[in-house]
PDB file of C-alpha atoms and ligand atoms in Angstrom:
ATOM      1  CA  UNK A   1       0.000   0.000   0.000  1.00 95.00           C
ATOM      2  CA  UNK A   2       1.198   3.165  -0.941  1.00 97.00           C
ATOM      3  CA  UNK A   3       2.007   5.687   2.112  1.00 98.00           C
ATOM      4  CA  UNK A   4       0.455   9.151   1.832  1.00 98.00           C
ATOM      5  CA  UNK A   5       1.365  12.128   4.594  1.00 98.00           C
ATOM      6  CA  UNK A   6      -1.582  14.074   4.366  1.00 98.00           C
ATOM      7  CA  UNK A   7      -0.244  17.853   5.776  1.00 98.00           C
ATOM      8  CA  UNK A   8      -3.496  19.902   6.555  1.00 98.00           C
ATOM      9  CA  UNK A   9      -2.262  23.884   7.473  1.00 98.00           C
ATOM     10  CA  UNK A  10      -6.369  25.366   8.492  1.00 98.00           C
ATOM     11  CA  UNK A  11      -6.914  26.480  11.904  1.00 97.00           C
ATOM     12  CA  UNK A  12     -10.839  25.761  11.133  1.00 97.00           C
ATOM     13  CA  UNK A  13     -11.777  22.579  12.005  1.00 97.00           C
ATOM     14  CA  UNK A  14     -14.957  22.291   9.932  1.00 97.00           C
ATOM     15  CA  UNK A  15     -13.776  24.551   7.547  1.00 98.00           C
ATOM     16  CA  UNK A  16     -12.898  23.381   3.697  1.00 98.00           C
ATOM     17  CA  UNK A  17      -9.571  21.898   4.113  1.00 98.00           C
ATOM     18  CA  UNK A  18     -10.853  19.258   6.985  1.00 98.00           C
ATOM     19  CA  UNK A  19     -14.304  18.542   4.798  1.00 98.00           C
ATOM     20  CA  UNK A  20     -11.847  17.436   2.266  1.00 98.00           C
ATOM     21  CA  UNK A  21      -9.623  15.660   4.352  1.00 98.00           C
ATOM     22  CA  UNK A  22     -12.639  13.861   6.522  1.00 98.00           C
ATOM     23  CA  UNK A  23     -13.710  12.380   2.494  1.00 98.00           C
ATOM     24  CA  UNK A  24     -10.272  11.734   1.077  1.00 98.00           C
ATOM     25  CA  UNK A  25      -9.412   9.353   4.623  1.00 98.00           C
ATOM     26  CA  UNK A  26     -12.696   7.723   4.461  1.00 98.00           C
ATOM     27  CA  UNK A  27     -12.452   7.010   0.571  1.00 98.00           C
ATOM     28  CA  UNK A  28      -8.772   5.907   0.790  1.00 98.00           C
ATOM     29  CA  UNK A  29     -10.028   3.484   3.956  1.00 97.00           C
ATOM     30  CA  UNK A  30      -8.496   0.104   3.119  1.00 96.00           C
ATOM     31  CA  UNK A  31      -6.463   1.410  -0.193  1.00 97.00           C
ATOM     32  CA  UNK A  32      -3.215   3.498   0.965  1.00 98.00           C
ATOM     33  CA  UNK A  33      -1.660   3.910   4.239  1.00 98.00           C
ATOM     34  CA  UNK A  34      -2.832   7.615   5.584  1.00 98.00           C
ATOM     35  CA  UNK A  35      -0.814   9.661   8.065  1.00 98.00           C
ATOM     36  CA  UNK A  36      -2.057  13.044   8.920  1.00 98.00           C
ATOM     37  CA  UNK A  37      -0.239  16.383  10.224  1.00 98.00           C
ATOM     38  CA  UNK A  38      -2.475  19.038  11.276  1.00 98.00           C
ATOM     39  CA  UNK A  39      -0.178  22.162  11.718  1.00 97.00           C
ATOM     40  CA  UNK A  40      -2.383  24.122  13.344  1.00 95.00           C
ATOM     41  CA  UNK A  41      -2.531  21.747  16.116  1.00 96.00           C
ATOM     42  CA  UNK A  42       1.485  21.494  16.201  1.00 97.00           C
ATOM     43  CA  UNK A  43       4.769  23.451  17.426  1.00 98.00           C
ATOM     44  CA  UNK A  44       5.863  23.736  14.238  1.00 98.00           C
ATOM     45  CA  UNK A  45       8.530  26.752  14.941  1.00 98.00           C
ATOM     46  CA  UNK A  46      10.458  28.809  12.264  1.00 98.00           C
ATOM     47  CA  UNK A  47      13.866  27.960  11.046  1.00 98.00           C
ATOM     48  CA  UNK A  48      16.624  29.306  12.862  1.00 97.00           C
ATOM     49  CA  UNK A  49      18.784  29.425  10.030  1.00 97.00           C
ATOM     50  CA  UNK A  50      21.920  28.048  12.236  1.00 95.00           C
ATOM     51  CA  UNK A  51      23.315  25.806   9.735  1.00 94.00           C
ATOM     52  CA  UNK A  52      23.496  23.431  12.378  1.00 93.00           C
ATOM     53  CA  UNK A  53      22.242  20.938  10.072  1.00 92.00           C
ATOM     54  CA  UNK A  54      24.614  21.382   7.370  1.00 90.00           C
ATOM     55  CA  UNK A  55      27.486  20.967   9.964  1.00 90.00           C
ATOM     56  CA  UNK A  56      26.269  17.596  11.337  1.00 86.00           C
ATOM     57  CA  UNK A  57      25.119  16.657   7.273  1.00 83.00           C
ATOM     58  CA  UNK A  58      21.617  14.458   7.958  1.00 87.00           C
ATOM     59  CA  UNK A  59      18.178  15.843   7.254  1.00 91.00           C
ATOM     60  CA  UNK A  60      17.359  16.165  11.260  1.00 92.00           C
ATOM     61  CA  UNK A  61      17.058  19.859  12.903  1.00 95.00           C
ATOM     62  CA  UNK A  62      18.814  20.756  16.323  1.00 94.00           C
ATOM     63  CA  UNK A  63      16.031  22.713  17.206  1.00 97.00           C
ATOM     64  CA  UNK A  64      13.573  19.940  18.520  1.00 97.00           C
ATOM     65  CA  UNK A  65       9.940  20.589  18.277  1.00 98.00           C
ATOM     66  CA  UNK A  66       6.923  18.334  16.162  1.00 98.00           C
ATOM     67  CA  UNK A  67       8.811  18.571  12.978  1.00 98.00           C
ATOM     68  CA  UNK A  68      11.559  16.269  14.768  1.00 97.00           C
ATOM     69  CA  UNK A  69       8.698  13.876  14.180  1.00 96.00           C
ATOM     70  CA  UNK A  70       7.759  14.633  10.800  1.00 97.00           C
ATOM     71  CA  UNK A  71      11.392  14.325   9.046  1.00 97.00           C
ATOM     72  CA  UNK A  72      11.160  10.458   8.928  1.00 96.00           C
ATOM     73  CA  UNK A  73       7.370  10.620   7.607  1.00 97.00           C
ATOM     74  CA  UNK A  74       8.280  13.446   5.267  1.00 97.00           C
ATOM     75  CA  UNK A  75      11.556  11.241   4.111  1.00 95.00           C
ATOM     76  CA  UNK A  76       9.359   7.826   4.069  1.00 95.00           C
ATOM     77  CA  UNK A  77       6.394   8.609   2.609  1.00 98.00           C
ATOM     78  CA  UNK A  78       5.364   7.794  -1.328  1.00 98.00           C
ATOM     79  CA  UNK A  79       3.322  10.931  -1.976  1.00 98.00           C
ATOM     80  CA  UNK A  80       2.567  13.929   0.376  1.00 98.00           C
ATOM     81  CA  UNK A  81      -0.773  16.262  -0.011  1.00 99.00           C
ATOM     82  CA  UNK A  82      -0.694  19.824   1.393  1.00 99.00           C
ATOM     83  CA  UNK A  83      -4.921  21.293   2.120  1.00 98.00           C
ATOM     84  CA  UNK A  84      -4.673  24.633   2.918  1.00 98.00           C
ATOM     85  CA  UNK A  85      -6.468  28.217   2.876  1.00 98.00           C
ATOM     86  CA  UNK A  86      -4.674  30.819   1.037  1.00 98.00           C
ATOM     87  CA  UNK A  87      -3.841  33.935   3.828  1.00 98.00           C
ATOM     88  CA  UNK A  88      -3.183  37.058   2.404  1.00 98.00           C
ATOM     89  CA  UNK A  89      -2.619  35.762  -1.010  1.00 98.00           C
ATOM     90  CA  UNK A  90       0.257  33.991   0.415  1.00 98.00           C
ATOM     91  CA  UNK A  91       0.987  30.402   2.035  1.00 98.00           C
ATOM     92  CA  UNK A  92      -0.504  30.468   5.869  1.00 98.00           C
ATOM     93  CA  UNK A  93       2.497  31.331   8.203  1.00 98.00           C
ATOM     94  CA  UNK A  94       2.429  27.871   9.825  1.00 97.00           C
ATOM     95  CA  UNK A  95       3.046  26.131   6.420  1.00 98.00           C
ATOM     96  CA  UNK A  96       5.573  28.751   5.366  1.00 98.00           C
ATOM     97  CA  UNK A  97       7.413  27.457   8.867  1.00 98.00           C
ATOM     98  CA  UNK A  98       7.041  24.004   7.815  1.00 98.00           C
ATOM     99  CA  UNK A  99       8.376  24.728   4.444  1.00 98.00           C
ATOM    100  CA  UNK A 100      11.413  26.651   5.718  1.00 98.00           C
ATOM    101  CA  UNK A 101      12.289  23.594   8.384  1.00 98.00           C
ATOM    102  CA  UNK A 102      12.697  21.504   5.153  1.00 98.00           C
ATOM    103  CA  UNK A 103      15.595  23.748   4.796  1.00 97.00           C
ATOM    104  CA  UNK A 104      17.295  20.655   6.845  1.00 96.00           C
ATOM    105  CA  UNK A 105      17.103  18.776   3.989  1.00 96.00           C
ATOM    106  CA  UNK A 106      19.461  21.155   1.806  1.00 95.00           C
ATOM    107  CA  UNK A 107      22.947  19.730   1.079  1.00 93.00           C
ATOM    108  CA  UNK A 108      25.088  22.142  -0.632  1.00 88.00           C
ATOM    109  CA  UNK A 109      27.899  19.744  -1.494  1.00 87.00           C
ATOM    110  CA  UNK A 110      25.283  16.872  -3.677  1.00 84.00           C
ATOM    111  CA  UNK A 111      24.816  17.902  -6.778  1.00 84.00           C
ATOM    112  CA  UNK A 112      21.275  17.771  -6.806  1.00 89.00           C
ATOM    113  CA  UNK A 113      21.481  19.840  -3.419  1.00 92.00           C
ATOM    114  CA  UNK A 114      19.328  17.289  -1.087  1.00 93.00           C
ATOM    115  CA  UNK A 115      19.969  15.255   1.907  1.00 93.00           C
ATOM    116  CA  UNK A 116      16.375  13.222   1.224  1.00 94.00           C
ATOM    117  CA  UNK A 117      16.775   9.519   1.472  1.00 92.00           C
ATOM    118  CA  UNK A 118      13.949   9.419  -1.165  1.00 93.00           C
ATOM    119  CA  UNK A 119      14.062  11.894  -3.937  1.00 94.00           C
ATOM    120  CA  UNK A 120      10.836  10.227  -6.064  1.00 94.00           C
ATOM    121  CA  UNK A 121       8.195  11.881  -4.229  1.00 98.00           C
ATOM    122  CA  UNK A 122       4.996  13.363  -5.469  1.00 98.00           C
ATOM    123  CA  UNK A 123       3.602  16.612  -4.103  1.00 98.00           C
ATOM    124  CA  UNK A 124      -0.172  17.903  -4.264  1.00 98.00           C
ATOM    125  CA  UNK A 125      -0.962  21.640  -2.890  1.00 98.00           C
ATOM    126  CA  UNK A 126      -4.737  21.606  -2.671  1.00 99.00           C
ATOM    127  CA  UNK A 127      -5.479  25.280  -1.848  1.00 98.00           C
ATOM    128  CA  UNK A 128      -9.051  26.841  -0.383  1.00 98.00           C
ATOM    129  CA  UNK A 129      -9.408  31.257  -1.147  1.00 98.00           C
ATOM    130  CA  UNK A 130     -12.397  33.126   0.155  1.00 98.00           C
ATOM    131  CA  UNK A 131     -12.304  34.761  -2.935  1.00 94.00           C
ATOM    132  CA  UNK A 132      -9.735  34.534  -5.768  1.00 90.00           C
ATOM    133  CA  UNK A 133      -8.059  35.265  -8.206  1.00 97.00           C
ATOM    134  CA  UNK A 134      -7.476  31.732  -8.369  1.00 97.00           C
ATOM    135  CA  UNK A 135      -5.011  31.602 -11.600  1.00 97.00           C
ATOM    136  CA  UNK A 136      -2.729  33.956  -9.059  1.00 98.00           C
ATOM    137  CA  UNK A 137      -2.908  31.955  -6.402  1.00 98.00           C
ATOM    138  CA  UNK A 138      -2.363  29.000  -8.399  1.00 98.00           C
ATOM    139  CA  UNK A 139       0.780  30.062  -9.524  1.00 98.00           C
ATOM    140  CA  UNK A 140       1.893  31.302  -6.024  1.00 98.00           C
ATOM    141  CA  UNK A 141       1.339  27.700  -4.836  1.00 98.00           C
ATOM    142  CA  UNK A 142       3.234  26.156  -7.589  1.00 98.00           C
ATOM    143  CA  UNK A 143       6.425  28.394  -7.116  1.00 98.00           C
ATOM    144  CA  UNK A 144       5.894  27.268  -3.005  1.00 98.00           C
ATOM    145  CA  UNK A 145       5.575  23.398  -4.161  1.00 98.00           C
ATOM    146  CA  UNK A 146       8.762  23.591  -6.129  1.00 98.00           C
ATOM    147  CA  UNK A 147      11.037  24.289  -2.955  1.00 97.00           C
ATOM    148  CA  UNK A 148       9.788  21.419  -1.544  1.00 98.00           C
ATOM    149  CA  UNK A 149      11.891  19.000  -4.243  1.00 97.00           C
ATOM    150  CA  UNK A 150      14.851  19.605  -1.955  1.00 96.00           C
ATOM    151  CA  UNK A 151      12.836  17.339   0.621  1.00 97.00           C
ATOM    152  CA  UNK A 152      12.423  14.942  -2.279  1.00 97.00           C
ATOM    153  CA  UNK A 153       9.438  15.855  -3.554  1.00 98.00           C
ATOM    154  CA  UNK A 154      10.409  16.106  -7.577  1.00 96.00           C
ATOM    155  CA  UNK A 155       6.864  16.213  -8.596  1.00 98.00           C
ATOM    156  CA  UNK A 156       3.769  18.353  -7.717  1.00 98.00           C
ATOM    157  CA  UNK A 157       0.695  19.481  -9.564  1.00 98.00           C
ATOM    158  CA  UNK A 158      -1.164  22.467  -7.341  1.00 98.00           C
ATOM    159  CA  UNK A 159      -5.135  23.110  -7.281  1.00 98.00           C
ATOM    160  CA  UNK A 160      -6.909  26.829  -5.794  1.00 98.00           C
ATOM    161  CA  UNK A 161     -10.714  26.402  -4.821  1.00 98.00           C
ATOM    162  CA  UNK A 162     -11.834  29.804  -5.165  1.00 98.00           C
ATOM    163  CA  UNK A 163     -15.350  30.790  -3.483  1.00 97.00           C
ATOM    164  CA  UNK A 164     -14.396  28.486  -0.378  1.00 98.00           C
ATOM    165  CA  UNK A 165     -15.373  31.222   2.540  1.00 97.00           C
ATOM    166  CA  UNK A 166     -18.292  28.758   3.778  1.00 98.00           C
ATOM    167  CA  UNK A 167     -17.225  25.946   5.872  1.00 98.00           C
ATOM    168  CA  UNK A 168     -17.917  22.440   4.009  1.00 98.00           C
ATOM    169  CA  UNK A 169     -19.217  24.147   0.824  1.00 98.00           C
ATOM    170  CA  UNK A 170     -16.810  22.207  -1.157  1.00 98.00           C
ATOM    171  CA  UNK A 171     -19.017  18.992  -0.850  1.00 98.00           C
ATOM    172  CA  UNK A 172     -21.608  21.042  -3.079  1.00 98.00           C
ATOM    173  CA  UNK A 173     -18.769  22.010  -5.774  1.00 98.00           C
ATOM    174  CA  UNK A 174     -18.471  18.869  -8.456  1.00 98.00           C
ATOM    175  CA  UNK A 175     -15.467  20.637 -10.342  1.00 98.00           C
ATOM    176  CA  UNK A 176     -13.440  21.261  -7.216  1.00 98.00           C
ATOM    177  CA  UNK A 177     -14.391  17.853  -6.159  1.00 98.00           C
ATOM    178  CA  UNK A 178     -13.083  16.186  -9.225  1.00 98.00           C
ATOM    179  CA  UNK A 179      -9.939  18.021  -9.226  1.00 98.00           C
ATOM    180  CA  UNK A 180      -9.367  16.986  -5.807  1.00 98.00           C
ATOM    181  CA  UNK A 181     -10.282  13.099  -6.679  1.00 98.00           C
ATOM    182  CA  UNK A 182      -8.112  13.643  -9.627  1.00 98.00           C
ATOM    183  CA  UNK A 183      -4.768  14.911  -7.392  1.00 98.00           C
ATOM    184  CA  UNK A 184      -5.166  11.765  -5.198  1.00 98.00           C
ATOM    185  CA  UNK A 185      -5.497   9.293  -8.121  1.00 98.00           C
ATOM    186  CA  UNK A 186      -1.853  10.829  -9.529  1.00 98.00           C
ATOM    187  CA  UNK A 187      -0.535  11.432  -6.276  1.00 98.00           C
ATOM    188  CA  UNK A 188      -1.221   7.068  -5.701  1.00 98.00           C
ATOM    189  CA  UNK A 189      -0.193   6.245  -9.201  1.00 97.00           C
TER     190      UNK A 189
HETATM  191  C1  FMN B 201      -5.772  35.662   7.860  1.00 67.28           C
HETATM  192  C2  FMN B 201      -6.613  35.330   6.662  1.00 67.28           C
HETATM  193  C3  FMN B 201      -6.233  35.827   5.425  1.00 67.28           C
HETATM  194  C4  FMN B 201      -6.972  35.505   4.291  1.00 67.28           C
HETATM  195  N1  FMN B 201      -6.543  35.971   3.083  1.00 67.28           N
HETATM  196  C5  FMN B 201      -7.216  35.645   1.958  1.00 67.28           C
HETATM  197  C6  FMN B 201      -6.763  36.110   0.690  1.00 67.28           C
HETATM  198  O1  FMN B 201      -5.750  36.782   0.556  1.00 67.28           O
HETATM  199  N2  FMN B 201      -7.501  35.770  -0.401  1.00 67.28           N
HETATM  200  C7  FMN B 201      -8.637  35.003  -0.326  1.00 67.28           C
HETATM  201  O2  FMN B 201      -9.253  34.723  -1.356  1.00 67.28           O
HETATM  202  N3  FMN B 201      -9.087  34.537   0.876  1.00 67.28           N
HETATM  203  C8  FMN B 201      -8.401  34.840   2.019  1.00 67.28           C
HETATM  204  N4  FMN B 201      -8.835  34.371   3.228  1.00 67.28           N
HETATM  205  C9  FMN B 201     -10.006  33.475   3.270  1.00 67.28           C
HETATM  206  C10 FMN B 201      -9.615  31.977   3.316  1.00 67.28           C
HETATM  207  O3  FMN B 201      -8.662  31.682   2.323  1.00 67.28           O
HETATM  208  C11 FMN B 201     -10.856  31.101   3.063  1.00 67.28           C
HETATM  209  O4  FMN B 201     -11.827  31.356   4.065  1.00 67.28           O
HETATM  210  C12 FMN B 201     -10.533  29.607   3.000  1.00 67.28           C
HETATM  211  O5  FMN B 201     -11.624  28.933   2.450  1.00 67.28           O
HETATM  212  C13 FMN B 201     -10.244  29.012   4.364  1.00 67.28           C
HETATM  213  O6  FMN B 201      -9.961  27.645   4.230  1.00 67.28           O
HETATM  214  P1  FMN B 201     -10.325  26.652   5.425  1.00 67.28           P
HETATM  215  O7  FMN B 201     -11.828  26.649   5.490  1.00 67.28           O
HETATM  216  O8  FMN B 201      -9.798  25.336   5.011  1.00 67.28           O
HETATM  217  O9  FMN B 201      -9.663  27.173   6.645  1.00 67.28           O
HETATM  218  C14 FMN B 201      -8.143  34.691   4.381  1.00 67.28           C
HETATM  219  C15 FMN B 201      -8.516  34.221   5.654  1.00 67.28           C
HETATM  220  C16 FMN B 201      -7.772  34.533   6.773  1.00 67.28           C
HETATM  221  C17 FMN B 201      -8.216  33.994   8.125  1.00 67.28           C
END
């Protein structure tokens, strides 16, 4: 079964972003092995930018908080899926942290500049806005995704739900909802 680290960054627990969670664990019941992070529940802290973990040259920080935890998953997992809401047209600060920690995984002496025991990852970055525009923010989510092939995620393919102010209105949204069944079904491929 494949293993799929589902990171969810919303503070709302019935918003959008746990709605879609709550249906992609029940419909993946029995098919892939699901481990979720919910940031907004963690002590994720920003990255101290010490080096320390280009000195002692493994992926794991010196500054010890829940992304100790997360490194292995991160490093072990087949396929990770970010659900998040968009905050000021920007990644939420507690997934920008998370993102920056990955900064462990940076090697500047490989040539392909990563520490990741795994380097065949797949990234999705399924994204709720209130509003929109959506192309913009879907662009702003791809150029996030891409920093995260250092970690070993070489692949990602990004999604905005626009319209997504309303807690659990994506159930009601067909399109969104195919694009999000569509991400999982590449992500397990
Ligand atoms: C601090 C903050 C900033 C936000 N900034 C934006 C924004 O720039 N553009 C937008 O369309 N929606 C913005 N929103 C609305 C959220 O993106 C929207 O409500 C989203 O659906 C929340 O997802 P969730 O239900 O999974 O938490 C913002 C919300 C908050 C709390």
């Amino acid at each position: 079964m494949k293993k799929l680290l589902i990171v969810n960054a919303s503070k709302r627990r019935k918003g959008n972003s746990y709605t879609l969670e709550n249906r992609i664990v029940e419909q993946l019941a029995g098919k892939a092995e699901v481990n979720t992070f919910h940031i907004g529940e963690k002590d994720v802290r920003v990255c101290l930018a010490c080096d320390a973990c280009k000195r002692q040259h493994t992926p794991n920080c010196i500054q010890k908080d829940d992304f100790t935890a997360l490194i292995p998953a991160l490093d072990s997992c087949d396929a990770m899926l970010i659900l998040a809401p968009v905050h000021w047209d920007q990644f939420p600060a507690q997934l920008k942290a998370l993102l920056d920690r990955t900064y462990s995984f940076m090697a500047f002496t490989q040539p392909d500049f990563s520490m990741a025991g795994r380097k065949d990852k797949k990234l999705g970055g399924y994204f709720f806005a209130g509003f929109g525009p959506v192309d913009v923010y879907t662009n702003m989510v791809e150029t996030n995704l891409k920093s995260f092939a250092t970690a070993g995620f070489r692949e990602y393919k990004a999604h905005v739900a626009g319209n997504a102010n309303v807690p659990g209105s994506i159930l009601e949204k067909p399109e969104d909802l195919k694009a999000a069944d569509e991400m999982i079904e590449w992500l397990l491929a």
